[in-house]
mmCIF file of C-alpha atoms and ligand atoms in Angstrom:
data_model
loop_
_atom_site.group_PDB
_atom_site.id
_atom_site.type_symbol
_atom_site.label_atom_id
_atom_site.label_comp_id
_atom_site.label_asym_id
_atom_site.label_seq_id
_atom_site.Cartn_x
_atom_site.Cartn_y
_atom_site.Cartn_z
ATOM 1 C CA UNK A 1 0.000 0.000 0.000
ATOM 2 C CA UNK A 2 1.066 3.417 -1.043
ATOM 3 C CA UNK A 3 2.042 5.461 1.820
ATOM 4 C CA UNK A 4 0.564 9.148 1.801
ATOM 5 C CA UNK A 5 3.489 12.116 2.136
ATOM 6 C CA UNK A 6 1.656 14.108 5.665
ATOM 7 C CA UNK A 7 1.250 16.771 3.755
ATOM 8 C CA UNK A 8 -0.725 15.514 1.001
ATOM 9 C CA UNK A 9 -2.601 13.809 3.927
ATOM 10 C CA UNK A 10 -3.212 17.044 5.785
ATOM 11 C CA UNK A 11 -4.338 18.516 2.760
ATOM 12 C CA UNK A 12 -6.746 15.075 1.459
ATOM 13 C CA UNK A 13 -8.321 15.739 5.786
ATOM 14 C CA UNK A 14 -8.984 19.676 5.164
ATOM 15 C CA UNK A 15 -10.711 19.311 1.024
ATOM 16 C CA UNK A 16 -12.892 16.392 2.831
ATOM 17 C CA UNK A 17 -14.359 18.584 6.039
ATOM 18 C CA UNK A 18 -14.902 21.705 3.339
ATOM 19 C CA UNK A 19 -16.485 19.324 0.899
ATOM 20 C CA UNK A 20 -19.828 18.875 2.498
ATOM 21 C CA UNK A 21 -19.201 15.096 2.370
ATOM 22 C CA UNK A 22 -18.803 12.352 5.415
ATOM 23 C CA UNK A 23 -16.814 9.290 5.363
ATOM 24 C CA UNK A 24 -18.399 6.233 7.187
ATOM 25 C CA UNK A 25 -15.095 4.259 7.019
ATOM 26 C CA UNK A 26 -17.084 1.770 4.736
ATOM 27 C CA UNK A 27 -18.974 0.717 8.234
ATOM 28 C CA UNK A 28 -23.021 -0.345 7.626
ATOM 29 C CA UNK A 29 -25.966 0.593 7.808
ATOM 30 C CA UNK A 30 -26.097 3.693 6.817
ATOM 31 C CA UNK A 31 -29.201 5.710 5.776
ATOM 32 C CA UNK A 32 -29.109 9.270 4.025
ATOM 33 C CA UNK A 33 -32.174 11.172 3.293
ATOM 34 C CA UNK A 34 -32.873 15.309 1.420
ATOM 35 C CA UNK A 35 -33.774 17.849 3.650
ATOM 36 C CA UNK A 36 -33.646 17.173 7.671
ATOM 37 C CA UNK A 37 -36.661 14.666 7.747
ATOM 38 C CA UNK A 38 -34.633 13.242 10.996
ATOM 39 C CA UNK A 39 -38.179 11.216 11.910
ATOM 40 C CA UNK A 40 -38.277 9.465 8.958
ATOM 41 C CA UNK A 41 -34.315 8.703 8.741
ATOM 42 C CA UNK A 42 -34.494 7.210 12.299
ATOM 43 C CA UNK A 43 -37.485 5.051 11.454
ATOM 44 C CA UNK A 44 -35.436 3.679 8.466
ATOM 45 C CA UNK A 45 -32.298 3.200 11.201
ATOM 46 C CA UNK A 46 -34.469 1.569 13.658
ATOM 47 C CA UNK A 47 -35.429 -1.192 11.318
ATOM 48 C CA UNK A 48 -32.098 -1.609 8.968
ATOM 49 C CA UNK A 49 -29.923 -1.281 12.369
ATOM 50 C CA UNK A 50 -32.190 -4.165 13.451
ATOM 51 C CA UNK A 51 -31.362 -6.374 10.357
ATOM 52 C CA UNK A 52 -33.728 -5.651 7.818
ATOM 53 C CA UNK A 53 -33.418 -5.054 4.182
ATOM 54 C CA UNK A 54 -32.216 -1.624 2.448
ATOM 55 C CA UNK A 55 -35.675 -2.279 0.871
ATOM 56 C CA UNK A 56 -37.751 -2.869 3.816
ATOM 57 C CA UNK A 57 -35.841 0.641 5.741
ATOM 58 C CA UNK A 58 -36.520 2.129 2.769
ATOM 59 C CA UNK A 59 -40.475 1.804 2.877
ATOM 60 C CA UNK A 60 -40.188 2.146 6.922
ATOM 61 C CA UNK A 61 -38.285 5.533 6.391
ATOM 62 C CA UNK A 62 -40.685 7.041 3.440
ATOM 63 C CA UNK A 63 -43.911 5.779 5.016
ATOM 64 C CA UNK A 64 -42.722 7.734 8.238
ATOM 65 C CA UNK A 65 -42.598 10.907 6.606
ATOM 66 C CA UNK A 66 -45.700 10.275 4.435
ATOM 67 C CA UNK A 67 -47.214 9.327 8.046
ATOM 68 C CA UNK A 68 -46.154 12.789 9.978
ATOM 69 C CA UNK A 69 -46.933 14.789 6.511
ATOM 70 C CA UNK A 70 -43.075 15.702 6.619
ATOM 71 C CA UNK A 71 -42.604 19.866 6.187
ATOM 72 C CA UNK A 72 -46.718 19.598 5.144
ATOM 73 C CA UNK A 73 -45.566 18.184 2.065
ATOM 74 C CA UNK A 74 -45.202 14.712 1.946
ATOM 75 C CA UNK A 75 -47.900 12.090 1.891
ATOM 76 C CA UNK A 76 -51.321 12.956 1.985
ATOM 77 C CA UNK A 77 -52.365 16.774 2.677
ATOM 78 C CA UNK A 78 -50.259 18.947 0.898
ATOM 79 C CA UNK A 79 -49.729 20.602 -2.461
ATOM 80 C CA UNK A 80 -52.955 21.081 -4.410
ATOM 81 C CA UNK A 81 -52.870 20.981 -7.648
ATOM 82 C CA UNK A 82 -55.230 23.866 -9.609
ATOM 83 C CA UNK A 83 -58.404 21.831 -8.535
ATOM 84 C CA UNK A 84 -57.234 21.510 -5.128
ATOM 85 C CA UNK A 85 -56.581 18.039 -5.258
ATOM 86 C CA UNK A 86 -53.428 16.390 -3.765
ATOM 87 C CA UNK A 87 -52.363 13.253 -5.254
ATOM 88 C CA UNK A 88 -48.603 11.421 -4.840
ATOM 89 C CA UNK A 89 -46.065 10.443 -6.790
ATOM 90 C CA UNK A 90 -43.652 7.349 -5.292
ATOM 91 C CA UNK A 91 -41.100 4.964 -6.579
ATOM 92 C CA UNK A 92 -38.660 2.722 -4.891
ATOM 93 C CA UNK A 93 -35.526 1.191 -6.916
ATOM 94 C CA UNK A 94 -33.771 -2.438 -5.719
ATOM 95 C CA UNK A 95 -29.930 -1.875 -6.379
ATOM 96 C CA UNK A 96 -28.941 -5.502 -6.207
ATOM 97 C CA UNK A 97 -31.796 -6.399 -9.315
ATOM 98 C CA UNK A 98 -32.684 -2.694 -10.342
ATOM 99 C CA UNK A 99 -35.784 -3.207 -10.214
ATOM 100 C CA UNK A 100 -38.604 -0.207 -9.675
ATOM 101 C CA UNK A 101 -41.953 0.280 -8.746
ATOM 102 C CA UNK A 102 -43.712 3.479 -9.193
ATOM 103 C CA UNK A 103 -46.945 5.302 -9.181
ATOM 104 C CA UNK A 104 -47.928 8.849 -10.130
ATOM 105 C CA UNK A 105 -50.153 11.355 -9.943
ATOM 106 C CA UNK A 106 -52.158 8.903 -7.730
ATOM 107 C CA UNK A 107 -55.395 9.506 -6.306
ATOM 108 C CA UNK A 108 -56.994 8.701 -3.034
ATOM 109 C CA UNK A 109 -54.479 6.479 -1.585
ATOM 110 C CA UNK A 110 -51.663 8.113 0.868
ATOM 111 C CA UNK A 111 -49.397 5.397 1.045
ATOM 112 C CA UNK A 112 -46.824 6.017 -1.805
ATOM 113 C CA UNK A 113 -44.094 4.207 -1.167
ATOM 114 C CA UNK A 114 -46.572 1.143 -0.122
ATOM 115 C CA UNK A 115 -47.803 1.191 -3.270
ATOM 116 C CA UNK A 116 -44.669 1.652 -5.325
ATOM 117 C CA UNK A 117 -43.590 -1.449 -4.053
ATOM 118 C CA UNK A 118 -46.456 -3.231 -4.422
ATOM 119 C CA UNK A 119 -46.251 -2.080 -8.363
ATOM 120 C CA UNK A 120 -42.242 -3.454 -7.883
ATOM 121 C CA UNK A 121 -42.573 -6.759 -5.644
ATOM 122 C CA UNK A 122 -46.215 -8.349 -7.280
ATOM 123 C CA UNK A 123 -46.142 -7.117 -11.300
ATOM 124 C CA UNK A 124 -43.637 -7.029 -14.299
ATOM 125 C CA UNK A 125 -44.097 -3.399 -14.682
ATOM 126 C CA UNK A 126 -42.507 -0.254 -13.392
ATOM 127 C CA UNK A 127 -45.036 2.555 -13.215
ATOM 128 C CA UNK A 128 -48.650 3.039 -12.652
ATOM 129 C CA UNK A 129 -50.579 5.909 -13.314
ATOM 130 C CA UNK A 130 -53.464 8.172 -11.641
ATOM 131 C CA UNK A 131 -56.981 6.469 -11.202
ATOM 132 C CA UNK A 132 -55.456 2.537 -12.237
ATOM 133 C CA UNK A 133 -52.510 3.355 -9.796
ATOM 134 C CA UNK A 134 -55.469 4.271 -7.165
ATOM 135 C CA UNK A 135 -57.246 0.940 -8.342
ATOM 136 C CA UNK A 136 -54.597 -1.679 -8.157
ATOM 137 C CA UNK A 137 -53.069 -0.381 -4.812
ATOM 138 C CA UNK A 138 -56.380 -0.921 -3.335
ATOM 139 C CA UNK A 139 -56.802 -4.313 -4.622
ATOM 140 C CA UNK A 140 -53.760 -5.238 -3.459
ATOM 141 C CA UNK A 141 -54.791 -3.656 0.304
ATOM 142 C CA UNK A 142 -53.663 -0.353 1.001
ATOM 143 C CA UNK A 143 -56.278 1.422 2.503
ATOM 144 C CA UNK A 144 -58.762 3.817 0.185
ATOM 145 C CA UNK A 145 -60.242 5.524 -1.400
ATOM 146 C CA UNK A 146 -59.954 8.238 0.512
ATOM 147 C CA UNK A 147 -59.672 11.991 0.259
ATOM 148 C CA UNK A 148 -55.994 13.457 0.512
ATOM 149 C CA UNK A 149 -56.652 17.292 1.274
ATOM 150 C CA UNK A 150 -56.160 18.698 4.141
ATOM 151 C CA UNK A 151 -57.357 22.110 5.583
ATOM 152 C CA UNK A 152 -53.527 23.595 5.172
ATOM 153 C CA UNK A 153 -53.487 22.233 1.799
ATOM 154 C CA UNK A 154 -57.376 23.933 0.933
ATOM 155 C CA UNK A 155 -56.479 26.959 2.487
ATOM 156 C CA UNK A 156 -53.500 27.310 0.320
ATOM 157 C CA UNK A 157 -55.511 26.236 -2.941
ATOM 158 C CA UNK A 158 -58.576 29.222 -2.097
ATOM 159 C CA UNK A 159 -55.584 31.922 -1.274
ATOM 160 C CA UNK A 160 -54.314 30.803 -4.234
ATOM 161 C CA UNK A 161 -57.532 31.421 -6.034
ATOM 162 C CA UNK A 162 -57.638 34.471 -4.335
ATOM 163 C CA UNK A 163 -54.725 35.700 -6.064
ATOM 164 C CA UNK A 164 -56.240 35.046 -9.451
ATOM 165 C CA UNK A 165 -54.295 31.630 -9.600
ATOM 166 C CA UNK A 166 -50.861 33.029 -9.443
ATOM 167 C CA UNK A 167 -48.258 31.410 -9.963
ATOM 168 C CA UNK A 168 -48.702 28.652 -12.056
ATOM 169 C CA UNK A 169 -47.487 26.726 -14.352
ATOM 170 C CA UNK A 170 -49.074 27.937 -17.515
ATOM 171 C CA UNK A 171 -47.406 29.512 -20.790
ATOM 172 C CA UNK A 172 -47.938 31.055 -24.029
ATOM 173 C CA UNK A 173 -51.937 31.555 -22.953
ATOM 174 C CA UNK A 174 -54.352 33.670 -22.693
ATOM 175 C CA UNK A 175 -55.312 34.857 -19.900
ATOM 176 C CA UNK A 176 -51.820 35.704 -19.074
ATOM 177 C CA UNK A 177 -52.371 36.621 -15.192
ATOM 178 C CA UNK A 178 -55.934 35.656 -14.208
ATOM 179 C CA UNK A 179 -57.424 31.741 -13.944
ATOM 180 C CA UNK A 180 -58.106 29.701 -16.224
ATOM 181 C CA UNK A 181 -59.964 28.130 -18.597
ATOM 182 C CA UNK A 182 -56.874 29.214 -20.830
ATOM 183 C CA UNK A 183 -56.246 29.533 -24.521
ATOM 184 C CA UNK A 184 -54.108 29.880 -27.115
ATOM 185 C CA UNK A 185 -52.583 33.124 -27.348
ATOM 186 C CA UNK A 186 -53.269 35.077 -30.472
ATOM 187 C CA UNK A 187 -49.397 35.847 -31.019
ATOM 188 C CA UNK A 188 -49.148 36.954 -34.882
ATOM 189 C CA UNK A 189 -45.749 36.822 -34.912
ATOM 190 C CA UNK A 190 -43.434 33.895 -35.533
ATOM 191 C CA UNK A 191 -40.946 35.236 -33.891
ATOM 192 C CA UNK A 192 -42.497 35.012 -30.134
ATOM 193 C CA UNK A 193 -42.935 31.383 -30.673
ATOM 194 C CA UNK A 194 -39.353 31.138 -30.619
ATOM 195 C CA UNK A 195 -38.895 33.448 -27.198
ATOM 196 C CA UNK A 196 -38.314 29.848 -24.878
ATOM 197 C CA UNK A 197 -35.223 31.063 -23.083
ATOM 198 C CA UNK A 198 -36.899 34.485 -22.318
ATOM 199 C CA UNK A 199 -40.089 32.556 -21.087
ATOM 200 C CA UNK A 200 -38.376 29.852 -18.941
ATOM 201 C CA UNK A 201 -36.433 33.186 -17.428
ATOM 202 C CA UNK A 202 -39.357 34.713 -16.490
ATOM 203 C CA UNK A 203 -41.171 31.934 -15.067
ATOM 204 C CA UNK A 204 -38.897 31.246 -12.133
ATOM 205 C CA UNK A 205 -38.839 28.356 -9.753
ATOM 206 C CA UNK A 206 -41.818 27.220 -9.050
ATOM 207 C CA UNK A 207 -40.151 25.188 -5.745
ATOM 208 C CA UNK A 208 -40.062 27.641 -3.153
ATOM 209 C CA UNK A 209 -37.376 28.120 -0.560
ATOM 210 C CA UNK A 210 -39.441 26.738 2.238
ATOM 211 C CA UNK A 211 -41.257 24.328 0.380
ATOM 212 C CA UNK A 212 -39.467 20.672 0.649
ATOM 213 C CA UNK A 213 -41.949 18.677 -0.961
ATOM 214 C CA UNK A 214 -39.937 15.480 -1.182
ATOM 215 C CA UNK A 215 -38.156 12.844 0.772
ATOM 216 C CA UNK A 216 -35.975 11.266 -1.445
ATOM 217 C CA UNK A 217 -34.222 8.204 0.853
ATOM 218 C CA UNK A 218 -30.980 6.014 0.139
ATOM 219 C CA UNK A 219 -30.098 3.053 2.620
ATOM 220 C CA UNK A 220 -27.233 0.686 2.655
ATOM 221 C CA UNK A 221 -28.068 -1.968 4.439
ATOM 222 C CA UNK A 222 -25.723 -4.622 6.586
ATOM 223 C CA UNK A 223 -25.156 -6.587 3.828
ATOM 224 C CA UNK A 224 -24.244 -3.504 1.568
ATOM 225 C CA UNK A 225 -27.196 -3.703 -0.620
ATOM 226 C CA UNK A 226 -28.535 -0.719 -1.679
ATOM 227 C CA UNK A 227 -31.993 0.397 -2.179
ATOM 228 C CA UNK A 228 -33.310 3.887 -2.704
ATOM 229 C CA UNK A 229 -36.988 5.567 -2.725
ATOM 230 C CA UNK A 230 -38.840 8.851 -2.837
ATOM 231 C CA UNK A 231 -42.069 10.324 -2.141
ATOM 232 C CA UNK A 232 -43.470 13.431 -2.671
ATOM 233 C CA UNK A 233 -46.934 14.879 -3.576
ATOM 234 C CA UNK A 234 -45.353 17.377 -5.918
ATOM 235 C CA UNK A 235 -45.368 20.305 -7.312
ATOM 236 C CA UNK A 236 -48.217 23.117 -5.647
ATOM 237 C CA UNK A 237 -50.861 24.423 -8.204
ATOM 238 C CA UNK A 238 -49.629 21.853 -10.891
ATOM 239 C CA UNK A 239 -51.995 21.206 -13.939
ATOM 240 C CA UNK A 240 -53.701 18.233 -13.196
ATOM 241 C CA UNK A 241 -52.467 14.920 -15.109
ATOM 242 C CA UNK A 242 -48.930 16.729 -13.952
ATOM 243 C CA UNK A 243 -46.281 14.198 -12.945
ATOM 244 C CA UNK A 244 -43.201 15.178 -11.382
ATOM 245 C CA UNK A 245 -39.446 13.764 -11.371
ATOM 246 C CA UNK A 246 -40.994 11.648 -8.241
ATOM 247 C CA UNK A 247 -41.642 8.434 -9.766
ATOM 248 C CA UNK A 248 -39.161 8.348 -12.625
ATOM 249 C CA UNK A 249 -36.218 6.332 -12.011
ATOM 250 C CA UNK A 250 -33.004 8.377 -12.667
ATOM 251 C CA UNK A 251 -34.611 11.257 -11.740
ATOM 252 C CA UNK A 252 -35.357 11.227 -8.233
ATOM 253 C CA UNK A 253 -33.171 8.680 -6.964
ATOM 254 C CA UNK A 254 -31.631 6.116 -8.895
ATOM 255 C CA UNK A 255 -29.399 3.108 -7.221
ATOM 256 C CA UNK A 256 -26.515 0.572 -8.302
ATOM 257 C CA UNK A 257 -25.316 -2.092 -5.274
ATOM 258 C CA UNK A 258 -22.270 -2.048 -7.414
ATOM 259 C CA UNK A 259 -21.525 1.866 -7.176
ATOM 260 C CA UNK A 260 -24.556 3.597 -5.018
ATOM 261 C CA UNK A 261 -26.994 5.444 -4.429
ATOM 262 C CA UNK A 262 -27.999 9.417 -5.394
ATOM 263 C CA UNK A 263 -32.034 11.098 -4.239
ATOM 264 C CA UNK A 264 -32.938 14.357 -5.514
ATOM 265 C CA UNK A 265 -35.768 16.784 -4.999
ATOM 266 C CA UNK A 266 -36.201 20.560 -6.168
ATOM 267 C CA UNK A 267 -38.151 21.363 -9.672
ATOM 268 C CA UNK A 268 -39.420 18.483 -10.740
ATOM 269 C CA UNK A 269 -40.449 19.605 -14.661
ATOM 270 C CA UNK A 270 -36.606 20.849 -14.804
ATOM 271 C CA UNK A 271 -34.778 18.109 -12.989
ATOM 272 C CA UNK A 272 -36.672 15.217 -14.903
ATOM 273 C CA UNK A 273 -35.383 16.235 -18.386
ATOM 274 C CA UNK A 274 -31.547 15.350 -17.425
ATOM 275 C CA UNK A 275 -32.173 12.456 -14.676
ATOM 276 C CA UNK A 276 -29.790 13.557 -12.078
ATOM 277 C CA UNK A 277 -29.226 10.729 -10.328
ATOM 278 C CA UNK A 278 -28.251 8.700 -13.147
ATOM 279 C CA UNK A 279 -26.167 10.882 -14.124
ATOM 280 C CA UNK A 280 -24.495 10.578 -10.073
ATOM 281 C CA UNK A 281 -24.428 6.953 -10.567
ATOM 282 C CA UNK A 282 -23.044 6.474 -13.753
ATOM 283 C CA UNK A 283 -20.321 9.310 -12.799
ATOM 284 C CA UNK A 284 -19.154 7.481 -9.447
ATOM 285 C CA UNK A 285 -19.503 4.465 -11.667
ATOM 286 C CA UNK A 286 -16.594 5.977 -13.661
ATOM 287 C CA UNK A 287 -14.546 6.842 -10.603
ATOM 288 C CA UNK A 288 -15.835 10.179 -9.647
ATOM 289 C CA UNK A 289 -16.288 11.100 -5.942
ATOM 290 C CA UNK A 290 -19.560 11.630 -4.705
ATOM 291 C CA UNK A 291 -19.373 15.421 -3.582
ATOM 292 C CA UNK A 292 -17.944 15.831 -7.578
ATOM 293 C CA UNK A 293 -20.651 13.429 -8.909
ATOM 294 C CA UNK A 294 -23.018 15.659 -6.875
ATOM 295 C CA UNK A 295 -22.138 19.025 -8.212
ATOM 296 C CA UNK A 296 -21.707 17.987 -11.611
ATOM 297 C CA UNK A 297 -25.073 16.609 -12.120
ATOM 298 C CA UNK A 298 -26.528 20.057 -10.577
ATOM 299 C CA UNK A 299 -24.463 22.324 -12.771
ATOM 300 C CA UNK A 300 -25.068 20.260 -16.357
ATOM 301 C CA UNK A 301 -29.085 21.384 -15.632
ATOM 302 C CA UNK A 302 -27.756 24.923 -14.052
ATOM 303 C CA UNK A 303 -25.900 25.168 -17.501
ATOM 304 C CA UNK A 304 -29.321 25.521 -19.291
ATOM 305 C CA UNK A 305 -31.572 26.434 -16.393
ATOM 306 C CA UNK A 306 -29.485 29.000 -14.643
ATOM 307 C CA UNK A 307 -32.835 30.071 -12.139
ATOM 308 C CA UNK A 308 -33.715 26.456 -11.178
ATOM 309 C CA UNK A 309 -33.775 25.010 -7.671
ATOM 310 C CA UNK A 310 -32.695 21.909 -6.841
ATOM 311 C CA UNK A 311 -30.647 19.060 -4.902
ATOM 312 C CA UNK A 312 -28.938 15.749 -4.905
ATOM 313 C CA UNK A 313 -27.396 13.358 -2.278
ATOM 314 C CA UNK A 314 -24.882 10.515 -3.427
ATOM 315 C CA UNK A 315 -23.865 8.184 -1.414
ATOM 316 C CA UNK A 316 -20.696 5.659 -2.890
ATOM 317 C CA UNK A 317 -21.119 1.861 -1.663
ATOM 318 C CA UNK A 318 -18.226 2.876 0.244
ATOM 319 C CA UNK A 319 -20.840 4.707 2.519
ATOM 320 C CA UNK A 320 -19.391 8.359 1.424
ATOM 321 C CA UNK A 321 -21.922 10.686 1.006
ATOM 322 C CA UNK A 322 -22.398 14.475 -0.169
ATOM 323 C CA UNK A 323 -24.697 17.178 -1.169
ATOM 324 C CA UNK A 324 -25.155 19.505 -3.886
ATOM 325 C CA UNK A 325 -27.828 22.214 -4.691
ATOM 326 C CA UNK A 326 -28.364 24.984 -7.229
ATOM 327 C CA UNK A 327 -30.561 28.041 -6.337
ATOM 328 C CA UNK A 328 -31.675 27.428 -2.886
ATOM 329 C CA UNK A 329 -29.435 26.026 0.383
ATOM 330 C CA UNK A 330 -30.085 22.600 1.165
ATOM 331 C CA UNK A 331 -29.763 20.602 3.786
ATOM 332 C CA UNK A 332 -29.674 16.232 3.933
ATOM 333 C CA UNK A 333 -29.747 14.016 6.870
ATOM 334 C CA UNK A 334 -27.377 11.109 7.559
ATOM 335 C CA UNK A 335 -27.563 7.963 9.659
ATOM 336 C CA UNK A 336 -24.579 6.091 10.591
ATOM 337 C CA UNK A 337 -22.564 3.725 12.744
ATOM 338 C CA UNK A 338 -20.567 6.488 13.713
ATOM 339 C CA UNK A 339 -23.528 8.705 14.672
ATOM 340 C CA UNK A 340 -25.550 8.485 18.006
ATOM 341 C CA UNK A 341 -28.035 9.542 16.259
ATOM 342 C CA UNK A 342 -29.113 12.044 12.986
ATOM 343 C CA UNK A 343 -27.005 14.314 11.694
ATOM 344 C CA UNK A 344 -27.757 17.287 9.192
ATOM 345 C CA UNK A 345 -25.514 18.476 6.588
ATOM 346 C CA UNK A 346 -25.861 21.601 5.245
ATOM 347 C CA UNK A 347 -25.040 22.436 1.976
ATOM 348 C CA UNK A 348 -24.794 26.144 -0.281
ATOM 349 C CA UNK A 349 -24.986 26.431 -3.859
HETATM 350 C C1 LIG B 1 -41.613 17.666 -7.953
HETATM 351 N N1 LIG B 1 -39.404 17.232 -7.143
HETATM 352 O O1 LIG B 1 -42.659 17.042 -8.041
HETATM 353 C C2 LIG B 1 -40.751 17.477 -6.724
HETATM 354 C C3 LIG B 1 -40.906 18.640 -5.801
HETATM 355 C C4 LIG B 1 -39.782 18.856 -4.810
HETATM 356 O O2 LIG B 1 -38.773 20.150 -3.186
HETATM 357 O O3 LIG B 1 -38.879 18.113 -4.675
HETATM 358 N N2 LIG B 1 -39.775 19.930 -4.084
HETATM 359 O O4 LIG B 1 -41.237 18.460 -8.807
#
């Protein structure tokens, strides 16, 4: 083994404390989670630390948060979408078989991550949609249907209303500022049609600072497999029919037992169209350190989205982890041997 010059190794200690990254000296379980959903980390410890699967932890952790409504906006209860209806987009990914289950833009059923497993463990598919999603998780037992508003979330829909439907998600209609039913816009000139980097300027972020809509969980387990999952109810004042980055696999977490494990959450419509955590995989994959993997995947998007918000984790099988955000500060939570109990690692664009 080569031995390190003290220098060098003085210098490898400092880059790795100012890196936003931990080292778990390759020691498992370990469970990493966005934003500091510390209830929902430790229910994924309690069970994993006991001996069960990164899968099982996985589900424990997500249904937690779905449970306690993390931040409002998980699980049932929380961002309406223009007809005031919350519905949730889930998916959980197996990184010893990659396999995935997913549903989105489901309706009256609150346990996502339930049923995104049910979609991985009992059919040959990956992703169920809306009403059918609703249908098959209740045939196969989750409880429904039921309705998933809650008075926070129908307050916020009627002050939205209030405030002729602004902001939303709408472009290139008429009526510009005011609700809908929209139409076409009457441009007359070619030229507008072309304006797409002036309109996606405009139209900022639609993911607030404060709003953390989605747990987005890796855990190693004591074997070192690796499973990740996410849930999230999405986007506030979406168009209905709207699915996020939630259930797509690449996207909002994406997980390889033979490299590890990335989650993301931030704008969903943006994030979705370059699969982040793919793109964290398949970089560690090709020897690239997770805090590196991290911030590379956030500034390919910030390259053509230079106003969007959004985060990843990545976590190496090693059990390194990291952060990395564009346009907001983000923070992560972290489970591990060396812990006595949740950490949170904060992280600036
Ligand atoms: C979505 N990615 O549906 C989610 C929202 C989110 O922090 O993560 N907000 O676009």
């Amino acid at each position: 083994m080569a031995i390190l010059h003290p220098l060098l190794l003085a210098f490898l200690l400092l880059f790795q404390a100012n890196g936003n990254e931990g080292n778990n000296s390759g020691r498992f379980p370990v469970v990493i989670s966005t934003w500091p959903f510390e209830e929902a980390v430790r229910a994924a410890w309690l069970a994993v630390d006991g001996g069960s699967s990164a899968i099982d932890a996985v589900v424990e952790g997500c249904s937690a948060c779905e449970e306690l409504r993390c931040d409002g906006t998980v699980g049932p209860g929380g961002s309406p979408d223009e007809n005031g209806e919350s519905t949730i987009d889930a998916l959980i990914m197996n990184g010893i078989t990659m396999e995935v289950g997913a549903v989105a833009a489901m309706r009256y059923v609150k346990d996502g991550i339930k049923a995104a497993r049910l979609v991985m463990d009992y059919t040959r598919h990956t992703l169920l949609v809306g009403e059918q999603a609703s249908a098959f998780a209740i045939s196969m037992g989750l409880p429904g249907p039921m309705n998933l508003s809650s008075s926070e979330s129908i307050q916020k829909w009627t002050n939205w209303k209030a405030n002729g439907c602004q902001p939303n998600f709408w472009k290139n209609v008429m009526p510009a500022d005011g609700c809908g039913p929209y139409h076409l816009q009457e441009t007359g000139n070619a030229c507008s049609k072309h304006n797409w980097i002036g309109e996606t300027k405009l139209k900022t972020s639609h993911v607030g600072h404060h709003s953390h809509d989605t747990i987005s969980m890796a855990v190693i387990d004591k074997k070192g497999h690796i499973a990740v999952g996410t849930s999230t109810n999405g986007a506030s004042f979406k168009i209905p029919g709207r699915v996020g980055d939630g259930p797509i696999a690449g996207s909002s977490s994406y997980a390889d037992d033979e490299v590890g494990a990335c989650g993301a959450t931030g704008d969903g419509d943006i994030m979705m169209r370059f699969l982040p955590c793919y793109q964290v995989v398949e970089s560690m994959r090709q020897g690239m350190e997770p805090r590196l993997a991290a911030k590379d995947a956030m500034s390919r998007i910030a390259r053509k989205y230079p106003d969007f918000m959004g985060a990843v984790i990545a976590i190496n099988r090693e059990g390194v982890h990291a952060g990395a955000c564009h346009g907001w500060t983000f923070q992560y939570s972290v489970r591990s041997t060396d812990m006595d109990d949740v950490e949170i690692f904060t992280v600036v664009p």
